[in-house]
PDB file of C-alpha atoms in Angstrom:
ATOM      1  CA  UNK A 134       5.922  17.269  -7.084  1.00  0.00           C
ATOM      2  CA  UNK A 135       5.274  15.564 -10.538  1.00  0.00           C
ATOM      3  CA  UNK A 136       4.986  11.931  -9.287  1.00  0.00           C
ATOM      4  CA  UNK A 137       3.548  11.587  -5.628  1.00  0.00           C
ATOM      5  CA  UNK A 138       3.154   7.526  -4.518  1.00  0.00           C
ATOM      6  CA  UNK A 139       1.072   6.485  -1.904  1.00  0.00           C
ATOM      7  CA  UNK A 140       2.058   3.041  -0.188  1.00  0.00           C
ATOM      8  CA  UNK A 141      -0.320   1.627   2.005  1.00  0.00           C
ATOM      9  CA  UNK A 142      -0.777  -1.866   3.334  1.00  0.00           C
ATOM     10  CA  UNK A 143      -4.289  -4.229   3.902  1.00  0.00           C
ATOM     11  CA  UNK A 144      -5.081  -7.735   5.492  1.00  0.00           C
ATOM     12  CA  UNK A 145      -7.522  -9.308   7.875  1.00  0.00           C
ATOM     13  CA  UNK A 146      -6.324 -10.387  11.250  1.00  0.00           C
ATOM     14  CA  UNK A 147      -3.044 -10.991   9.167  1.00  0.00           C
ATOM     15  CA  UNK A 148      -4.647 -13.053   6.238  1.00  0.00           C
ATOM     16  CA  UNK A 149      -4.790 -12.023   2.690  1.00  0.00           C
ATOM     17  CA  UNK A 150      -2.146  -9.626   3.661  1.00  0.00           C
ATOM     18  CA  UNK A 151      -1.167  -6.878   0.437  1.00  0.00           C
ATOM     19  CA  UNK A 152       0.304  -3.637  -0.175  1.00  0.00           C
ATOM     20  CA  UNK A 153      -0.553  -0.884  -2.762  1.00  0.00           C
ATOM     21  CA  UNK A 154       0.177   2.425  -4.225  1.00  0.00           C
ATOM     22  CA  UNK A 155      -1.508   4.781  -5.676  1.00  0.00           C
ATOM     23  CA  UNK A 156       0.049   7.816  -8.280  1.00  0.00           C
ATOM     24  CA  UNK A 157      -0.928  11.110  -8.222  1.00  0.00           C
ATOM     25  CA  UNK A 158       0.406  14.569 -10.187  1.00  0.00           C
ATOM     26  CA  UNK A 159      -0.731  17.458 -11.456  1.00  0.00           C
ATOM     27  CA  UNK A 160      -3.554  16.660 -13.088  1.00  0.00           C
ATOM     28  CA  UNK A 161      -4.824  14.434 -10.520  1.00  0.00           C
ATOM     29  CA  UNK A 162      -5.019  10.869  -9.808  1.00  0.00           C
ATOM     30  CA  UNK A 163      -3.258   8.622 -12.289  1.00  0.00           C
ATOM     31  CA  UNK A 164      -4.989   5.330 -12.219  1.00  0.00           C
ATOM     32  CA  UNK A 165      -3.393   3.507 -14.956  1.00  0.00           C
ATOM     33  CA  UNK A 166      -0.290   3.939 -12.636  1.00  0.00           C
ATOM     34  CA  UNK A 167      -2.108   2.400  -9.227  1.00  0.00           C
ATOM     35  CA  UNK A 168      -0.414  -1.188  -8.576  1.00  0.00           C
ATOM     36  CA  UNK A 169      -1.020  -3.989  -5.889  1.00  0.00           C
ATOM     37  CA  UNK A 170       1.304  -6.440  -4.250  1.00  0.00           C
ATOM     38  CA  UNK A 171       0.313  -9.986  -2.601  1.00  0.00           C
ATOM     39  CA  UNK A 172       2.753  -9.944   0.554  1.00  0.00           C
ATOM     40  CA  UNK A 173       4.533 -13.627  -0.473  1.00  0.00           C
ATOM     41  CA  UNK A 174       7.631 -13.393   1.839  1.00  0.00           C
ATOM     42  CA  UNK A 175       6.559 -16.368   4.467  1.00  0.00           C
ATOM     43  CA  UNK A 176       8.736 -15.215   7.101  1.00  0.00           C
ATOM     44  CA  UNK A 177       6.692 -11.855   8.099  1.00  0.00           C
ATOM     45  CA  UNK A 178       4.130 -12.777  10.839  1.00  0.00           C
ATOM     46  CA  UNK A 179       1.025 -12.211   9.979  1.00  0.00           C
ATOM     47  CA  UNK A 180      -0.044  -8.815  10.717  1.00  0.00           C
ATOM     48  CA  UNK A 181       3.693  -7.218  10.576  1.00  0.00           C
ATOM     49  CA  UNK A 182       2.488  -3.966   8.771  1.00  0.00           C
ATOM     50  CA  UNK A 183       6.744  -2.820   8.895  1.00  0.00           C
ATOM     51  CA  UNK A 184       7.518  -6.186   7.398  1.00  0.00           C
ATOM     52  CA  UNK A 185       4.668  -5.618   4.604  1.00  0.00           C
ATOM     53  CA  UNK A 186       6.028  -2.220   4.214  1.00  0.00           C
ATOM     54  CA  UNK A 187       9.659  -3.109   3.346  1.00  0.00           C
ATOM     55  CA  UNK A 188       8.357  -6.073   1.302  1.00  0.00           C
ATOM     56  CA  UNK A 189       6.654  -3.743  -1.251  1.00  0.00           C
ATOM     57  CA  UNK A 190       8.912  -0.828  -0.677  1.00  0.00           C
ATOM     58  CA  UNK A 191      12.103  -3.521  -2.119  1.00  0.00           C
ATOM     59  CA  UNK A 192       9.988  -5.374  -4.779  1.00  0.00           C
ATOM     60  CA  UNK A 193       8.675  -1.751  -5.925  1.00  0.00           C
ATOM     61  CA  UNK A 194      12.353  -0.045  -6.219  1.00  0.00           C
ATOM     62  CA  UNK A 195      14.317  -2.782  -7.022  1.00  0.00           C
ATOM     63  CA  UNK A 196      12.351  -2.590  -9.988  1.00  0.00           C
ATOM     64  CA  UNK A 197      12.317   0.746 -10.415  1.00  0.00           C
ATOM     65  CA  UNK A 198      16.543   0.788 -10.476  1.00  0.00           C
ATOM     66  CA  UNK A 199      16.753  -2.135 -13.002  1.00  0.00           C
ATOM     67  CA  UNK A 200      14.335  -0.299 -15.486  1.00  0.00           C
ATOM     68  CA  UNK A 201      15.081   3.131 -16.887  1.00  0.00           C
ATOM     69  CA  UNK A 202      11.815   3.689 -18.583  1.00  0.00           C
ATOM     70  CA  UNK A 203       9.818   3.344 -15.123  1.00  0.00           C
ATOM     71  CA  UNK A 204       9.075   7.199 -13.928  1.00  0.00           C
ATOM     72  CA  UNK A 205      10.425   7.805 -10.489  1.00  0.00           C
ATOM     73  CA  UNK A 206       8.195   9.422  -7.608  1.00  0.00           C
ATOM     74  CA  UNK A 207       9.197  13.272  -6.780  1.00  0.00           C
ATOM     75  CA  UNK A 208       7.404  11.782  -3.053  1.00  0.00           C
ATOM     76  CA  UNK A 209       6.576   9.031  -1.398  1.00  0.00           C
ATOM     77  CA  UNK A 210       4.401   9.037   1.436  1.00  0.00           C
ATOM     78  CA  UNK A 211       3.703   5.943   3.785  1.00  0.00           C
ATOM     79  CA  UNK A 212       0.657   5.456   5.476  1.00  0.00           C
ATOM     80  CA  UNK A 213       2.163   4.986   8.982  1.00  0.00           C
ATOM     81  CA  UNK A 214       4.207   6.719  11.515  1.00  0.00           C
ATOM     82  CA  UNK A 215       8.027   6.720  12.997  1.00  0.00           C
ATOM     83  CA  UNK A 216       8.235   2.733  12.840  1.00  0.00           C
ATOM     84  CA  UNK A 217       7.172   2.465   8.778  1.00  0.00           C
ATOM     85  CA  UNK A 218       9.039   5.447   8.003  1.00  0.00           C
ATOM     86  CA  UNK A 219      12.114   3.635   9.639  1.00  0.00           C
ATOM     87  CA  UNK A 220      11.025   0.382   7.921  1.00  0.00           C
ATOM     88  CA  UNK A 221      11.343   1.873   4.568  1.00  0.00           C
ATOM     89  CA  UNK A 222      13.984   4.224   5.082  1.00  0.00           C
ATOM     90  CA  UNK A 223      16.106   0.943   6.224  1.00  0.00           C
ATOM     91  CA  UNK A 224      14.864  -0.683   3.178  1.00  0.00           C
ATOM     92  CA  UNK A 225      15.648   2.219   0.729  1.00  0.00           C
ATOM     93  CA  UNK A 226      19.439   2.851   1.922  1.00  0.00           C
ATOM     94  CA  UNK A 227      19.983  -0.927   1.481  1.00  0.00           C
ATOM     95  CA  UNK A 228      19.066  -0.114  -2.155  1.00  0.00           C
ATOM     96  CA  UNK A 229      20.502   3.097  -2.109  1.00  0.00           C
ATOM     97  CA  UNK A 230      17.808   5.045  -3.204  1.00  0.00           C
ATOM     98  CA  UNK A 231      16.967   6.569  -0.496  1.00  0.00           C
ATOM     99  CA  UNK A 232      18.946   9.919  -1.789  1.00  0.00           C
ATOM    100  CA  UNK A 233      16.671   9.984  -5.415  1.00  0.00           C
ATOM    101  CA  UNK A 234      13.474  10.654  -2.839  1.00  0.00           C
ATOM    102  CA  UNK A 235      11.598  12.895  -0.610  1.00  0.00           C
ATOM    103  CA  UNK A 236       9.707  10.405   1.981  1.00  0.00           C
ATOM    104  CA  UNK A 237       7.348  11.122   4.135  1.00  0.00           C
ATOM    105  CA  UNK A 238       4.637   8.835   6.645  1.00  0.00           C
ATOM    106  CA  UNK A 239       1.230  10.191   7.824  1.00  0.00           C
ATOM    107  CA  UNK A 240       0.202   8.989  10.812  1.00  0.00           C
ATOM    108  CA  UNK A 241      -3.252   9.331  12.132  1.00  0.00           C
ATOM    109  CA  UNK A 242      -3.842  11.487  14.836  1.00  0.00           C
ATOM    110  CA  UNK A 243      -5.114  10.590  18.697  1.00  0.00           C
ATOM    111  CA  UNK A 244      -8.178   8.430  18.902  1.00  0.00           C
ATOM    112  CA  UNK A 245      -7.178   8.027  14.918  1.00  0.00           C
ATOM    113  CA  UNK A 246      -9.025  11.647  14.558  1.00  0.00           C
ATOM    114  CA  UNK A 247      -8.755  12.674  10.976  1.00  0.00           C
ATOM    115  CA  UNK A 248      -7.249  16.609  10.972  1.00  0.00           C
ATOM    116  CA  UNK A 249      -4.850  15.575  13.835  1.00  0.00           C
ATOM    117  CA  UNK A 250      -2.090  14.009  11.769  1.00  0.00           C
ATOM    118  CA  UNK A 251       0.949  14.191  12.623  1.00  0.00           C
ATOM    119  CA  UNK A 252       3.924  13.606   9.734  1.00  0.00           C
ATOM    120  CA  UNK A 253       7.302  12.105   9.981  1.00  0.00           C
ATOM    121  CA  UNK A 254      10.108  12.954   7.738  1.00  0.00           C
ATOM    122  CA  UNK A 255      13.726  11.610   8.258  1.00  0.00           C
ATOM    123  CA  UNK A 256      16.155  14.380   9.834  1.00  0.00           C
ATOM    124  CA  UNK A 257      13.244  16.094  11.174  1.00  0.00           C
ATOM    125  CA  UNK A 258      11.282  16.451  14.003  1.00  0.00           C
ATOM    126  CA  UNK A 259       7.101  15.315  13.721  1.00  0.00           C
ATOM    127  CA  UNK A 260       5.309  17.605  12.953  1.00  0.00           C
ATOM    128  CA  UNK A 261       1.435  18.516  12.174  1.00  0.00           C
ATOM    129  CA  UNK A 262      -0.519  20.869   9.304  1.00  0.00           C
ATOM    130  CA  UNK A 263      -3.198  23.343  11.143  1.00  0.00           C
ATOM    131  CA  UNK A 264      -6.182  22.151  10.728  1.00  0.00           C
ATOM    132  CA  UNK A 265      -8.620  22.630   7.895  1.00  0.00           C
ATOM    133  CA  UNK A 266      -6.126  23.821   5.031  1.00  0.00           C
ATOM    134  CA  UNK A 267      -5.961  22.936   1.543  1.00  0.00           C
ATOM    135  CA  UNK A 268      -2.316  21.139   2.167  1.00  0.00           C
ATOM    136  CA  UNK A 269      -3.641  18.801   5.182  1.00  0.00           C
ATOM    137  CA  UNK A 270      -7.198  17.929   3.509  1.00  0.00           C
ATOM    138  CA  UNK A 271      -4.812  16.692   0.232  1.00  0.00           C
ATOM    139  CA  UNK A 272      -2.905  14.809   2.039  1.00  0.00           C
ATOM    140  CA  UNK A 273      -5.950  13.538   3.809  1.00  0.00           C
ATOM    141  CA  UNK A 274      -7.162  12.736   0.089  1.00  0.00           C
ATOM    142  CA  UNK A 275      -3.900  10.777  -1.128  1.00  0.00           C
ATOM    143  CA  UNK A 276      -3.458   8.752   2.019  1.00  0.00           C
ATOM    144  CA  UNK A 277      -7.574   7.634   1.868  1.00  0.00           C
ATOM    145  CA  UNK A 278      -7.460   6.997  -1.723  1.00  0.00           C
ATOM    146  CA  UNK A 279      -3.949   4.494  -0.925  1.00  0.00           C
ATOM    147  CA  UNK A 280      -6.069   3.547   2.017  1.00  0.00           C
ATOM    148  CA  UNK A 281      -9.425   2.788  -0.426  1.00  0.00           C
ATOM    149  CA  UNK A 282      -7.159   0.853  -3.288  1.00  0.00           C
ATOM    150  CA  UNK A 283      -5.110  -1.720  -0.660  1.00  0.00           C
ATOM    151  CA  UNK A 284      -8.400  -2.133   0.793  1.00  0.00           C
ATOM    152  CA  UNK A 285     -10.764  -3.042  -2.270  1.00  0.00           C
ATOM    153  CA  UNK A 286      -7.856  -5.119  -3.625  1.00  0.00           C
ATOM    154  CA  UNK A 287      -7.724  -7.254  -0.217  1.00  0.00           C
ATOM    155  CA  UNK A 288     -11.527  -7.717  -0.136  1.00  0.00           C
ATOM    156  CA  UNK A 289     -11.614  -8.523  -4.124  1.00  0.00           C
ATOM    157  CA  UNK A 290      -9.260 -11.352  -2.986  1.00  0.00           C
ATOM    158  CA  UNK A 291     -11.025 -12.375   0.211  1.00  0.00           C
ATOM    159  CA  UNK A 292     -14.398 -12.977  -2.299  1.00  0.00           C
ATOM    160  CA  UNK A 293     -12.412 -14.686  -4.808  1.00  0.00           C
ATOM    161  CA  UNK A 294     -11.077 -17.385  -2.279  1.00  0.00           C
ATOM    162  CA  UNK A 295     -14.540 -17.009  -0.707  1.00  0.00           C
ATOM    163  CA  UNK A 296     -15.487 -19.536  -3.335  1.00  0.00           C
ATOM    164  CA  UNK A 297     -12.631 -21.675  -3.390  1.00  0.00           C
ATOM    165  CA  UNK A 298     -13.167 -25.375  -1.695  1.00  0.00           C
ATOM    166  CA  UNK A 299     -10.738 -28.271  -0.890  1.00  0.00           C
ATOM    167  CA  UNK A 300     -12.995 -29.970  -3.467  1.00  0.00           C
ATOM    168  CA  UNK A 301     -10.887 -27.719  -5.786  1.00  0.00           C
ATOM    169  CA  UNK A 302      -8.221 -29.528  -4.772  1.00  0.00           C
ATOM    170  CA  UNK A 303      -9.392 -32.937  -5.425  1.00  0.00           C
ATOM    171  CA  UNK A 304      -8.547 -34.277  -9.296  1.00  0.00           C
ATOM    172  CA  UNK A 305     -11.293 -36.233 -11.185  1.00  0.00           C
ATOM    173  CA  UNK A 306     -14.018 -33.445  -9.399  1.00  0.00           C
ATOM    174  CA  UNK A 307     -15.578 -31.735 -11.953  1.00  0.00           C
ATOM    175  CA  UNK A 308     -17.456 -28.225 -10.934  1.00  0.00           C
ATOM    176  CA  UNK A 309     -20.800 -30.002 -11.280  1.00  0.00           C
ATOM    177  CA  UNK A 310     -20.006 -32.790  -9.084  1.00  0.00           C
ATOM    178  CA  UNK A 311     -18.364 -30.289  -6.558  1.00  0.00           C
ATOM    179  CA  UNK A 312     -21.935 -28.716  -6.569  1.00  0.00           C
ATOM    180  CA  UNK A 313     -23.437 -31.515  -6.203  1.00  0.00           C
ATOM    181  CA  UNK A 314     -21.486 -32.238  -3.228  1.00  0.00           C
ATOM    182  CA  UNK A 315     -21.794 -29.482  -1.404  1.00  0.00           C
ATOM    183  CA  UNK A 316     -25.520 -28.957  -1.830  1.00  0.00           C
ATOM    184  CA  UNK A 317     -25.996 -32.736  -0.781  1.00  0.00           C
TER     185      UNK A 317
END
């Protein structure tokens, strides 16, 4: 594949919930592609990783389909097993997309033992890589660096509103008076 995407979803204990992607092709890792998405539909409970998944899956293609210059993925692969990979496949037939794609979710393996993933494609059965080939340990590679991205974006946020206050909030406070506040 030219264009492989890498979808993978973050929060904590369902706050600061986002999803990401991450490019990679031929000549590696294609950061200047990488992109982030703050979950804002209020309807998914916190913590619904499907719901996230469809969330970014539609705001990511939707887009895709309205803009011809945008490259499309050769693969997609979801971090997740049988439920995301039904998630998005529901989401990408309501688009109908779902035919321009290859997709494919990694799931970790028992006791969420890296080497023992199993993958789910649609119209096949699950299957797993043997262990300790160059196929499984880059697809290893892709899903941790999707897994890395979503991550360091949700705990970028999580500082950032670290340092927020309901004095923030309040017109006529200034930041010096907020400090003043809080350290009195």
């Amino acid at each position: 594949p030219q264009r492989i995407e890498v979808y993978d979803n973050s929060h904590i204990q369902g706050t600061n919930a986002v999803g990401a992607f991450i490019v990679a092709g031929p000549e590696g890792f294609q950061k200047r592609d990488y992109r982030t998405f703050n979950i804002k539909d209020t309807t998914i409970t916190p913590g619904d990783d499907f719901g996230m998944m469809r969330e970014v899956l539609q705001r990511r293609f939707a887009r895709l389909s309205k803009d011809p210059k945008l490259e499309w993925p050769d693969l997609v692969i979801i971090d997740g097993g049988k439920g995301q990979l039904s998630a998005v496949t529901e989401t990408l037939k309501g688009l109908g997309v779902l035919e321009r794609i290859t997709l494919v979710a990694i799931a970790k393996g028992p006791d969420r033992n890296a080497g023992r993933e199993t993958f789910h494609m649609n119209g096949r059965d699950m299957f797993t890589l043997p262990m300790r080939t160059p196929s499984l340990y880059y697809l290893q590679r892709l899903r941790d660096e999707a897994h890395r991205f979503a991550n360091g974006y949700n705990e970028l946020l999580l500082r950032k509103r670290m340092k927020e206050s309901l004095l923030d909030e309040c017109p006529g406070i200034s930041p010096r008076r907020k400090a003043a506040l809080l350290k009195k």
